[in-house]
Short mmCIF file of C-alpha atoms in Angstrom, two decimals:
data_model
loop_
_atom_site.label_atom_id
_atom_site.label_comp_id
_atom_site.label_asym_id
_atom_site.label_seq_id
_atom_site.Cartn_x
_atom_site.Cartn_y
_atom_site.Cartn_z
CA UNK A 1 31.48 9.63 -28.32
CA UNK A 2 30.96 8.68 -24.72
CA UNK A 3 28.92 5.70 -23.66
CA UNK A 4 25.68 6.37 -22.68
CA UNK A 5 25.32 5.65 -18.94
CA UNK A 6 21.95 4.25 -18.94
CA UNK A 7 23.89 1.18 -20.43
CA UNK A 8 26.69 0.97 -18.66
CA UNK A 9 27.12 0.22 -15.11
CA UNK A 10 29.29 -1.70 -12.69
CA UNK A 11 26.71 -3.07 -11.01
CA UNK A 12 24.40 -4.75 -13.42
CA UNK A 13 26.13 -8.39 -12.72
CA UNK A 14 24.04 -10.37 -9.68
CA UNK A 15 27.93 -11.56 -8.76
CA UNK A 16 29.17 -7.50 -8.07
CA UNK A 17 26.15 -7.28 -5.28
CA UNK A 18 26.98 -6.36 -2.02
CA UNK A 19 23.81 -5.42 -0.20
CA UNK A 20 23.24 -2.94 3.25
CA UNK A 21 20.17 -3.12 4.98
CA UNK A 22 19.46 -0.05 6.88
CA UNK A 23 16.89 -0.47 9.60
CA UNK A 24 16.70 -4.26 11.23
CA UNK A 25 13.59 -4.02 12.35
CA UNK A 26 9.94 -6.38 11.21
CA UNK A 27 10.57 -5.62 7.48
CA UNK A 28 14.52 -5.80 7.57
CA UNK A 29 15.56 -8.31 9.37
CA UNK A 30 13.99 -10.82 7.40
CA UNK A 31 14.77 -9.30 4.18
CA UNK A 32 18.59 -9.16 5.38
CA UNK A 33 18.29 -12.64 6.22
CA UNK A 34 16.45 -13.93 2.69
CA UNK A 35 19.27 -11.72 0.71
CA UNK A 36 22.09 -13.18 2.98
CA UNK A 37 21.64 -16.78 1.50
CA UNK A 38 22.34 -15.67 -1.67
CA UNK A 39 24.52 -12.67 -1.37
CA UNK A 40 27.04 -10.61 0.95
CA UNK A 41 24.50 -8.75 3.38
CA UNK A 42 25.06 -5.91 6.13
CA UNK A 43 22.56 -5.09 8.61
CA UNK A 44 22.68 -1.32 9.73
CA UNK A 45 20.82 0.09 12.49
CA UNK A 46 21.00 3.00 14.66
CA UNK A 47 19.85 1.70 17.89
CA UNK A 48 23.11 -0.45 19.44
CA UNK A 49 21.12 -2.66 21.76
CA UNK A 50 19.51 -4.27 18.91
CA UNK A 51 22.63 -4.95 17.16
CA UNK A 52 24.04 -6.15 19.69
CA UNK A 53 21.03 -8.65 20.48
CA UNK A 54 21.66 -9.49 16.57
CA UNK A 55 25.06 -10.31 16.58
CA UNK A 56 24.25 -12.46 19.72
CA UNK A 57 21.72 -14.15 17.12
CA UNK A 58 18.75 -13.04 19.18
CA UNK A 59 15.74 -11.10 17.47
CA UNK A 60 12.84 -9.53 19.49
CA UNK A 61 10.59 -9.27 17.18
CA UNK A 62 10.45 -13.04 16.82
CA UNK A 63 10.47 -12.46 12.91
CA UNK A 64 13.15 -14.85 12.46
CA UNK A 65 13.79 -17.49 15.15
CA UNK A 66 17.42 -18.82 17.19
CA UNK A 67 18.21 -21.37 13.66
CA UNK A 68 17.14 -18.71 11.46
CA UNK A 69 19.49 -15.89 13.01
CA UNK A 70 22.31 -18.70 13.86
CA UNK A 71 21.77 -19.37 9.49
CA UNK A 72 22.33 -15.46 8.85
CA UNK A 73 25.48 -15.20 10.68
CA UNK A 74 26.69 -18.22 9.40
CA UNK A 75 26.01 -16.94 6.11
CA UNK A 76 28.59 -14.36 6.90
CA UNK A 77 25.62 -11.20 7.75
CA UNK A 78 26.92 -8.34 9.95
CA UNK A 79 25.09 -6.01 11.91
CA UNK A 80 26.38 -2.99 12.89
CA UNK A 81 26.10 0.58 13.93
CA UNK A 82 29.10 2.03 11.57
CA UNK A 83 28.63 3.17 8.51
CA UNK A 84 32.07 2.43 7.79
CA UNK A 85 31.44 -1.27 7.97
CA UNK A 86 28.34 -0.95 5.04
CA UNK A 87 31.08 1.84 2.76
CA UNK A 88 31.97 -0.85 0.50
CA UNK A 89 28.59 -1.92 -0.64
CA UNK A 90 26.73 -1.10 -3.89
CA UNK A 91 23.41 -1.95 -3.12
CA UNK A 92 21.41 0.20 -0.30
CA UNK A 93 18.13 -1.21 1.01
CA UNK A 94 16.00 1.46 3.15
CA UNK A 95 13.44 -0.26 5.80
CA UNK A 96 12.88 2.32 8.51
CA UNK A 97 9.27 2.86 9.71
CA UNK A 98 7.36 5.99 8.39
CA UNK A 99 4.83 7.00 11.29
CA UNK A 100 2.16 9.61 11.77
CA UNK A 101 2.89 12.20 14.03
CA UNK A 102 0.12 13.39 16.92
CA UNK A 103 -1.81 15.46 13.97
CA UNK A 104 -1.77 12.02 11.83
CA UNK A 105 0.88 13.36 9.62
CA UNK A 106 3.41 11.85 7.93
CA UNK A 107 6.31 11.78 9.66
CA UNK A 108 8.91 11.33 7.20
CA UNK A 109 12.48 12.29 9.93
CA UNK A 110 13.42 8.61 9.90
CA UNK A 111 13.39 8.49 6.31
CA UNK A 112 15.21 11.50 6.11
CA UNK A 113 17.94 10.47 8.26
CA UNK A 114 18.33 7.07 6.76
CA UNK A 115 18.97 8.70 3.41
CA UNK A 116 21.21 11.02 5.30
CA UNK A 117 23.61 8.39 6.77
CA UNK A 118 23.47 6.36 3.09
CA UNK A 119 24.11 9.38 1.53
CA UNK A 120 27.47 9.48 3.54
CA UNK A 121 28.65 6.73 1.81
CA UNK A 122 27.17 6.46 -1.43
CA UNK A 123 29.69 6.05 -4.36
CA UNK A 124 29.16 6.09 -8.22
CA UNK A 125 26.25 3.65 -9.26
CA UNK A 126 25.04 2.46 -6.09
CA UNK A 127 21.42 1.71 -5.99
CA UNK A 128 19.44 3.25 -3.26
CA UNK A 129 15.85 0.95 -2.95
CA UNK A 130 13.02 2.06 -0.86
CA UNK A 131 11.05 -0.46 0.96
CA UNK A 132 9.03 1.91 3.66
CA UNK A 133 5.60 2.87 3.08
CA UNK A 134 5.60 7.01 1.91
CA UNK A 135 2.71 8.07 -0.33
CA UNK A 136 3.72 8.87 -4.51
CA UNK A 137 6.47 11.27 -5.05
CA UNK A 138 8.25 10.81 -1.63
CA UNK A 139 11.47 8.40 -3.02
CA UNK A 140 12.04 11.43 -5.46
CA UNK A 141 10.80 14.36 -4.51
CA UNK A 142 12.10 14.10 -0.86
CA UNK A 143 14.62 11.09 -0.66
CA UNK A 144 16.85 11.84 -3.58
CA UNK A 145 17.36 16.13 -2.73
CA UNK A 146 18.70 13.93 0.64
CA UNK A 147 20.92 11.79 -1.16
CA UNK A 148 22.26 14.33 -3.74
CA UNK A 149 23.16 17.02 -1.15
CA UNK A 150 24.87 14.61 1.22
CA UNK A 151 26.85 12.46 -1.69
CA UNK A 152 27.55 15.58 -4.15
CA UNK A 153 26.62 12.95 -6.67
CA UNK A 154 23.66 13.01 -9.13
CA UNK A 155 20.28 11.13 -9.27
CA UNK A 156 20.39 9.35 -12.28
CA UNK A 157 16.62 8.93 -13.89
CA UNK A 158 15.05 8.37 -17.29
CA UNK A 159 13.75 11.90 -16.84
CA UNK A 160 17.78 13.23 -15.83
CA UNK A 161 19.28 11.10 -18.73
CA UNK A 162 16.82 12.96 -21.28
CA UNK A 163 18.59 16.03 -20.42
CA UNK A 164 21.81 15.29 -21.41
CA UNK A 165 22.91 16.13 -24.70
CA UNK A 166 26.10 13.99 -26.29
CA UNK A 167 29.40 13.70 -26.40
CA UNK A 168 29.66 13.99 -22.65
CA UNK A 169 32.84 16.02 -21.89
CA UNK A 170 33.11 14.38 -18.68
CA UNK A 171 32.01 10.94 -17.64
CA UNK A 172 28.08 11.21 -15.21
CA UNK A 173 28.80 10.70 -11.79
CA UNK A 174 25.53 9.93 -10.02
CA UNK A 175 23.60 6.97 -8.14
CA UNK A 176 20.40 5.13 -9.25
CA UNK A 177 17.08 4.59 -7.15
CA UNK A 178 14.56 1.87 -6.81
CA UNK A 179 11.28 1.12 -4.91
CA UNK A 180 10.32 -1.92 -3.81
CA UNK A 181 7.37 -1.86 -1.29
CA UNK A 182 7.35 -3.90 1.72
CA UNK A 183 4.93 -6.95 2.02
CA UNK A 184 5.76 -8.12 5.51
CA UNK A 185 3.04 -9.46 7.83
CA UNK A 186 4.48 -9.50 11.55
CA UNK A 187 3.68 -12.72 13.45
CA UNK A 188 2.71 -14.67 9.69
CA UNK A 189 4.80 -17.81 9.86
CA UNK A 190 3.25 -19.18 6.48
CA UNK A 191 3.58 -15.71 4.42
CA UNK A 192 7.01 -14.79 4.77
CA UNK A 193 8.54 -12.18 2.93
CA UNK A 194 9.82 -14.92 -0.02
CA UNK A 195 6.73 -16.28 -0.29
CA UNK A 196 4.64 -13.02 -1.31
CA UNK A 197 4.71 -11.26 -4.53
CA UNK A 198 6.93 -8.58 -4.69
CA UNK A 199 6.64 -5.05 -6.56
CA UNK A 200 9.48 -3.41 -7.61
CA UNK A 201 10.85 -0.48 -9.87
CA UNK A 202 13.51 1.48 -11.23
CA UNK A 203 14.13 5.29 -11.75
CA UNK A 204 15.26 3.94 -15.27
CA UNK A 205 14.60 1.11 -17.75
CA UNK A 206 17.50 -0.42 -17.09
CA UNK A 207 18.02 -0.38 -13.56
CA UNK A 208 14.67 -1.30 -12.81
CA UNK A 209 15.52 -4.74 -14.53
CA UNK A 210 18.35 -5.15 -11.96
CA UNK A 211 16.07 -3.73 -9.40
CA UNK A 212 13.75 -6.44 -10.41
CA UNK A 213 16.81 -9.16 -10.88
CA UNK A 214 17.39 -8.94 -7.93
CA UNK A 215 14.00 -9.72 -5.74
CA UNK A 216 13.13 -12.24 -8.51
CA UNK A 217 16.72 -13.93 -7.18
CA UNK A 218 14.90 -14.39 -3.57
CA UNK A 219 11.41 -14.14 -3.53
CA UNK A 220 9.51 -17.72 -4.92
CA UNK A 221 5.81 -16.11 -5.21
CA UNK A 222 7.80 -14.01 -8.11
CA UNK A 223 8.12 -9.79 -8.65
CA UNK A 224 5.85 -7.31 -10.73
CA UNK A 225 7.57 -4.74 -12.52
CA UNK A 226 5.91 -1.28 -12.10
CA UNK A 227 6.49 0.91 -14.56
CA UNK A 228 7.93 3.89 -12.52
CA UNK A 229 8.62 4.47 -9.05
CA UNK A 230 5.76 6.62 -8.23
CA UNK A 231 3.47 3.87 -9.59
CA UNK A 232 5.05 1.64 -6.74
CA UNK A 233 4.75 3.93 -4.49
CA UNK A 234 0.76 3.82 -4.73
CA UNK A 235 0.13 0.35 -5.29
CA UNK A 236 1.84 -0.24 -1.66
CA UNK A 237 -0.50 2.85 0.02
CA UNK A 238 -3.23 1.73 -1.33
CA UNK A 239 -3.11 -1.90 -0.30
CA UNK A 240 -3.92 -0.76 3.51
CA UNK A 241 -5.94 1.75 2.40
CA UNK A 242 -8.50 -0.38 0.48
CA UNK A 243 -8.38 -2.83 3.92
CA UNK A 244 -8.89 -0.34 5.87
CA UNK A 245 -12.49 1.03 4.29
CA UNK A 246 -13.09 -2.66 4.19
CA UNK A 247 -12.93 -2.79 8.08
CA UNK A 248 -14.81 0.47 8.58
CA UNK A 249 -18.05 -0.77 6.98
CA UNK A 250 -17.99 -4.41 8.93
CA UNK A 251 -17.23 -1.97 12.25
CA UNK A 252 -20.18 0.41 11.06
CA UNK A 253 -22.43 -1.94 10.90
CA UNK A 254 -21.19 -3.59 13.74
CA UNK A 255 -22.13 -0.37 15.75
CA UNK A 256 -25.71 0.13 13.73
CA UNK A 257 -26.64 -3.85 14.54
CA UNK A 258 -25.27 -3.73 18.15
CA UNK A 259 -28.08 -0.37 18.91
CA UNK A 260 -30.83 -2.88 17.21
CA UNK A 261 -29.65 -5.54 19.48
CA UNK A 262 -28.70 -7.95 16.53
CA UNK A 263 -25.53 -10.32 16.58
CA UNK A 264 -23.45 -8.57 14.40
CA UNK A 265 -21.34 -12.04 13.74
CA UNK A 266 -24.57 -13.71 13.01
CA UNK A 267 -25.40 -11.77 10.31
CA UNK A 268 -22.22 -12.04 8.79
CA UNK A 269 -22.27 -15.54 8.68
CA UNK A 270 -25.78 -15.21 7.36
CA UNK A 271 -24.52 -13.39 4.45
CA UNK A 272 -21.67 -15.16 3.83
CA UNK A 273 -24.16 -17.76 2.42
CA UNK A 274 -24.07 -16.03 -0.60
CA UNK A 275 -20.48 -16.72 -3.02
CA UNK A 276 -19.41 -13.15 -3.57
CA UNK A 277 -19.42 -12.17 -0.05
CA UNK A 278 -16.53 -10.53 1.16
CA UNK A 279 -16.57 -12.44 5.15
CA UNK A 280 -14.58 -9.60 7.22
CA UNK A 281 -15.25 -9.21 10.81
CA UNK A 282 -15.45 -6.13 12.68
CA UNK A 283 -12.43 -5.26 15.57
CA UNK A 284 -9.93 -2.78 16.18
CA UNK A 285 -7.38 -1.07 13.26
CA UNK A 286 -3.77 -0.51 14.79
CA UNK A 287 -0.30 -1.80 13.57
CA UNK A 288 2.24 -0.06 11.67
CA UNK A 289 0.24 -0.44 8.67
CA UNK A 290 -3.34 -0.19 8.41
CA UNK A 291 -4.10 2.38 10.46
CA UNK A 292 -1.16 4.68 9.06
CA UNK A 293 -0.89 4.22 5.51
CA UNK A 294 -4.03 6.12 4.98
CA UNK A 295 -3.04 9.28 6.55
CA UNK A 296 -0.13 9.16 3.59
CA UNK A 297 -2.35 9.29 0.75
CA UNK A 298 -4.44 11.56 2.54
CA UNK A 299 -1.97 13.60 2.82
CA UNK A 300 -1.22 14.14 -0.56
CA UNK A 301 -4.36 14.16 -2.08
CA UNK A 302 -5.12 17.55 0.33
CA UNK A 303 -1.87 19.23 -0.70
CA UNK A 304 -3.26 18.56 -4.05
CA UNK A 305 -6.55 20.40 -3.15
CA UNK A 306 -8.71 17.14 -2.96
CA UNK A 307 -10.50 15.95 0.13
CA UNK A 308 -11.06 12.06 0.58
CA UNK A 309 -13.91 12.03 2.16
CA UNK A 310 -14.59 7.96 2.20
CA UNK A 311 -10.96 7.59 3.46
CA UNK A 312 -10.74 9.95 6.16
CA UNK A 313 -14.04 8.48 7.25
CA UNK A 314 -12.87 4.71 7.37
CA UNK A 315 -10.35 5.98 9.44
CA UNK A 316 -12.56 8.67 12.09
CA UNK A 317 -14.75 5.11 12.60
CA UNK A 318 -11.83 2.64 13.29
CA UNK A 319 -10.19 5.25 15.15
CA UNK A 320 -13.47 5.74 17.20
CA UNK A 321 -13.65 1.48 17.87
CA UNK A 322 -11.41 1.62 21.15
CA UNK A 323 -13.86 4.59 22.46
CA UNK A 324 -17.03 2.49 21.74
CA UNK A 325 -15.88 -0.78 23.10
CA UNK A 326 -14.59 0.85 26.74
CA UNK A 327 -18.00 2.83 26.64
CA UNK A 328 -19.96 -0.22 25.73
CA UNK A 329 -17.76 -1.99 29.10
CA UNK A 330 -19.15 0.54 31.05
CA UNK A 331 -22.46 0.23 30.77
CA UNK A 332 -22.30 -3.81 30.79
CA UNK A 333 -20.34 -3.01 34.56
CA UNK A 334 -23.53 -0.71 35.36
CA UNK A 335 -26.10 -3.19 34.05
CA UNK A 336 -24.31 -6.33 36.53
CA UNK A 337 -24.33 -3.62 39.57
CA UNK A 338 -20.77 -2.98 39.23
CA UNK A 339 -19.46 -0.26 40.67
CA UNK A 340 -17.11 2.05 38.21
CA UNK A 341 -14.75 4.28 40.02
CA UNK A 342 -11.93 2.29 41.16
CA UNK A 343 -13.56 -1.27 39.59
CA UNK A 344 -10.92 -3.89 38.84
CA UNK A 345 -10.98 -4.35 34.88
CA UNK A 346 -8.73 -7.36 33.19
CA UNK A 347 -7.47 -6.54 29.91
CA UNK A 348 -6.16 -9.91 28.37
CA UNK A 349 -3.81 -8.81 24.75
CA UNK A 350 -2.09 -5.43 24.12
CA UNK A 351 -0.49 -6.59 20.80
CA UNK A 352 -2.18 -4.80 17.66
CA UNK A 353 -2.71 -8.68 16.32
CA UNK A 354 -2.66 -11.53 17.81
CA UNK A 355 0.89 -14.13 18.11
CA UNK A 356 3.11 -11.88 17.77
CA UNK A 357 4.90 -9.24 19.81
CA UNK A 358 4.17 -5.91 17.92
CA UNK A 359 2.64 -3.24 19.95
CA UNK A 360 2.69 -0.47 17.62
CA UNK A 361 -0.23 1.75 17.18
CA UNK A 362 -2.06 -0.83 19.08
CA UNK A 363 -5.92 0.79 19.79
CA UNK A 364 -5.81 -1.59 23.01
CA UNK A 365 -4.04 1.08 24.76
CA UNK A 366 -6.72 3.68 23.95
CA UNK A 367 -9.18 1.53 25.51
CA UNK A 368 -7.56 1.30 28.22
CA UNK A 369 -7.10 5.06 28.13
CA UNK A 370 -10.43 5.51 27.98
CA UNK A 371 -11.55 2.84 31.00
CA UNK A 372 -8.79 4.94 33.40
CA UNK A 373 -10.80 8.05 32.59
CA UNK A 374 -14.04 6.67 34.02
CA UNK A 375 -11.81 5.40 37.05
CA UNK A 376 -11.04 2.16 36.63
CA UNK A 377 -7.91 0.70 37.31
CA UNK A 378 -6.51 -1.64 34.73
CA UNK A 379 -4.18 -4.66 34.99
CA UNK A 380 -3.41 -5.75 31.64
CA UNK A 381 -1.47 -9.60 31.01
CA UNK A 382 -0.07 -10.20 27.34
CA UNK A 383 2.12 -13.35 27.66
CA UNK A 384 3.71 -12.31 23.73
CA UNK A 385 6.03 -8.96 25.41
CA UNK A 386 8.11 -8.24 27.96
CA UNK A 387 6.90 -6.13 30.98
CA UNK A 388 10.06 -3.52 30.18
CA UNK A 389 8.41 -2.57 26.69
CA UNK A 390 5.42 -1.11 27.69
CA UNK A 391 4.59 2.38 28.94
CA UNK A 392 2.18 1.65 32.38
CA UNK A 393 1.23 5.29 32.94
CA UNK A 394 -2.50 4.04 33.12
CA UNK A 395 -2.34 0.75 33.98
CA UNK A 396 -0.11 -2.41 35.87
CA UNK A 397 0.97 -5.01 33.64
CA UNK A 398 0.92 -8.94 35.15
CA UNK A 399 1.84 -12.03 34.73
CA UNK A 400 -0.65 -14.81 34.45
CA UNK A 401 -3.96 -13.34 35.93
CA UNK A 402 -4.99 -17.13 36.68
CA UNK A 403 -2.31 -17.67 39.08
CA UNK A 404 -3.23 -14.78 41.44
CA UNK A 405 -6.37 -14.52 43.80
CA UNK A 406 -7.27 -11.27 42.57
CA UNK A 407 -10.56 -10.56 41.28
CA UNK A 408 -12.15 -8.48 38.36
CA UNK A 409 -15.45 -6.34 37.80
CA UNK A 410 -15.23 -6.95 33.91
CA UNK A 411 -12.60 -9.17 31.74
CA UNK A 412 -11.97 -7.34 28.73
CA UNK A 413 -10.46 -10.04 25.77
CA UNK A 414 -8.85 -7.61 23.70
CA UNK A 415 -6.09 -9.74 21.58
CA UNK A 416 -7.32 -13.47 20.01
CA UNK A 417 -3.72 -14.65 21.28
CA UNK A 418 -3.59 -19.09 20.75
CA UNK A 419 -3.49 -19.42 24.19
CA UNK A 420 -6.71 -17.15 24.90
CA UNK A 421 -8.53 -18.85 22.40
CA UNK A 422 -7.50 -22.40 24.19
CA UNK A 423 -9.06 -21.01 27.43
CA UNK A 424 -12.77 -22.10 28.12
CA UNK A 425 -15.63 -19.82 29.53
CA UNK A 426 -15.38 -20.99 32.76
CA UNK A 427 -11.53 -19.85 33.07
CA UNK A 428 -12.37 -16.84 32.74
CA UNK A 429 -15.21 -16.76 35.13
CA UNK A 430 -12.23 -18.04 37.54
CA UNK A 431 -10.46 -14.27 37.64
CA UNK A 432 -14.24 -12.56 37.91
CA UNK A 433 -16.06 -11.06 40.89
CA UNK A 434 -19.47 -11.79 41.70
CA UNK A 435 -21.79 -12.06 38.22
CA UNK A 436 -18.54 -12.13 35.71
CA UNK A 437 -18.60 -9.09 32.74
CA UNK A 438 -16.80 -10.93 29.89
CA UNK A 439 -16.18 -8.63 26.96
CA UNK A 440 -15.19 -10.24 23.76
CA UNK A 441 -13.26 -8.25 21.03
CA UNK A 442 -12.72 -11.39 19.11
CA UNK A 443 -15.25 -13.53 19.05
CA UNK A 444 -13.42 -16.45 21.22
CA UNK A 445 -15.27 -16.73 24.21
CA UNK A 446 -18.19 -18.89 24.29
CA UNK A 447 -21.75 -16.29 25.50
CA UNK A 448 -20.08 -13.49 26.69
CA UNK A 449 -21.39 -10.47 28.53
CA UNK A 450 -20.98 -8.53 25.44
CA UNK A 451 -19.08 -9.01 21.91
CA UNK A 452 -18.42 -6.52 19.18
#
């Protein structure tokens, strides 16, 4: 009688490993460079100018800095564009983004065609391990068709293995999947990706323990074993999720004190007094992560034929922040005598957080959408990216605001970037016109005009 492949693989020793990382950007770079002190590592990515950077040991996202990259490549980690070069591995990593498209649906192409291009060059059990956000059911129910079609090789599961009735005439030919959600946090130089928990899983018993073997190998703040892929799959949606109702209630009540003309921070730190108080503050939901995940579980739960009516309205309130605050501008610039058609507004940040260089789904934009609509024309100054990354349809973007003589109607701090928060009141009243509008997002300026 045949051996039953759910026991026997050529992978299951921690020495066989040779590990591709396809997609180099905030979650796997980082990840390549953790696995690559410890193992053989290949970064893939589609987009050449990136590698490039990479192999010149420069990263953009400033995720890992000049020692850490000049550690990686001295640790023997490629990056590359050929799928040729990443052939010979056995264990596949996928970290491409999954985004919302205009309709705030999942927009699952990148996934698709990372699966595609792995599927090119998958071999006899390889593991295939999911770190992007997707909601449940997406590494099987969309990924693996992907991978079977392309390789002509079989998903091996607990559910296919149950199936299979013995003696095997011929020996299973098929691949193995995993899910292990990402726990990055871009700009977070004390949380790196060893240093928080890790969930993992397995598409069977077995596999998940090498799935699991092998974070536990990296990752100090140590691995939880979920007990299916799908389970994994949730835990990592609803982390954001849960953070983003959170955030909704501080940022309603936030817009209910501000009509009643009470400090909204005041009162938090009012109730804080008491020990089960969860302190959040209110402010604008972008990122990658946050203000995305949502629309995945969403998603799901209305092909299923239930509405989530508490989610979908955390997420019409955060949304509607960026609308509020340029509204709430506006009528600060009419209360000072400002005039509003072509008024000079500062927008200091454009980041979705602050120290760090991701602009992704960053609601700063939308406020300055919104200020261009009454008129205004917007020069916006973010010392953490590079004038070349931004799209200026709406506005200028400039370098230090208090080296130039120009003036502004209303300063809008947007982003509580170190160096904003080092800046006293009166340096911003330097780069104001006549009775300075100061508008405080974060809570950094000292009396200002107005703050959420």
């Amino acid at each position: 009688m045949p051996d039953n492949p759910l026991t026997h693989s050529s992978i299951h020793s921690s020495t066989d490993h040779k590990i591709a990382i396809i997609g180099l950007g905030y979650v796997g770079l980082p990840l390549a460079h953790a696995f690559s002190e410890k193992y053989e590592v290949v970064g893939f990515d589609i987009n050449g100018e990136r590698i490039e950077e990479l192999n010149r040991g420069y990263d953009r996202t400033l995720e890992l800095d000049d020692t850490q990259m000049k550690e990686a490549l001295e640790n023997g980690m490629k990056f590359t564009t050929d799928l040729d070069e990443i052939a010979d591995c056995n264990i596949y990593i996928v970290t491409v983004p999954t985004p919302i498209d205009s309709s705030n649906r999942p927009d699952l192409t990148p996934l698709i065609k990372a699966s595609e291009s792995v599927g090119k060059v998958l071999k006899k059990d390889d593991i295939v391990i999911y770190e992007s956000t997707v909601y449940p059911g997406v590494t099987e129910e969309v990924c693996v068709p992907v991978l079977e079609k392309v390789s002509g090789l079989k998903y091996i599961s607990t559910e296919t293995l149950s199936t299979i009735h013995y003696p095997l005439s011929t020996e299973l030919k098929g691949f193995y999947c995993g899910y292990s959600p990402e726990r990055i946090n871009p700009g977070d130089k004390e949380h790196t990706v060893t240093k928080i928990l890790k969930v993992t899983a397995g598409s069977t018993p077995e596999i998940a323990k090498v799935v699991d073997d092998l974070y536990a190998s990296i990752i100090t703040a140590g691995t939880h074993l979920a007990s299916s892929i799908k389970v994994a799959e949730a835990s990592k949606v609803i982390e954001n999720t849960q953070r983003d109702v959170n955030i909704a209630l501080i940022n309603e009540l936030a817009l209910i004190f501000d009509t009643m003309g009470i400090d909204t921070m005041e009162v938090i730190e009012a109730a804080a007094t008491k020990w089960n108080f969860i302190k959040l503050t209110p402010g604008l939901v972008g990122g990658h992560c946050i203000g995305v995940d949502p629309y995945y579980l969403t998603h799901k739960a209305q092909e299923l034929g239930y509405k989530p009516n508490l989610i979908l309205g955390a997420r019409q309130i955060n949304n509607g922040m960026s609308k509020y605050i340029a509204e709430r501008t506006i009528k600060e610039m009419i209360s000072h005598d400002k005039k509003i058609k072509n008024a000079n507004v500062l927008v200091m940040g454009l980041t979705f957080k602050e120290d760090c260089p991701d602009i992704r789904n960053s609601k700063v934009f939308d406020i300055i959408d919104e200020l261009h609509d009454y008129g205004c024309r917007i020069d916006a100054y973010d010392p953490w990216i590079e004038e070349k990354e931004v799209d200026q349809k709406n506005f200028t973007f400039i370098t230090d605001p208090f080296k130039r003589d120009k003036k502004y109607d209303a300063v809008i701090v947007a982003v509580g970037h170190k160096v904003f928060k080092e800046l006293d009141r009166s340096q911003y009243e330097t780069v104001s016109t006549g009775e300075p509008v100061l508008i405080d997002i974060k809570g950094i300026i000292k009396d200002p005009t107005w703050r959420l």
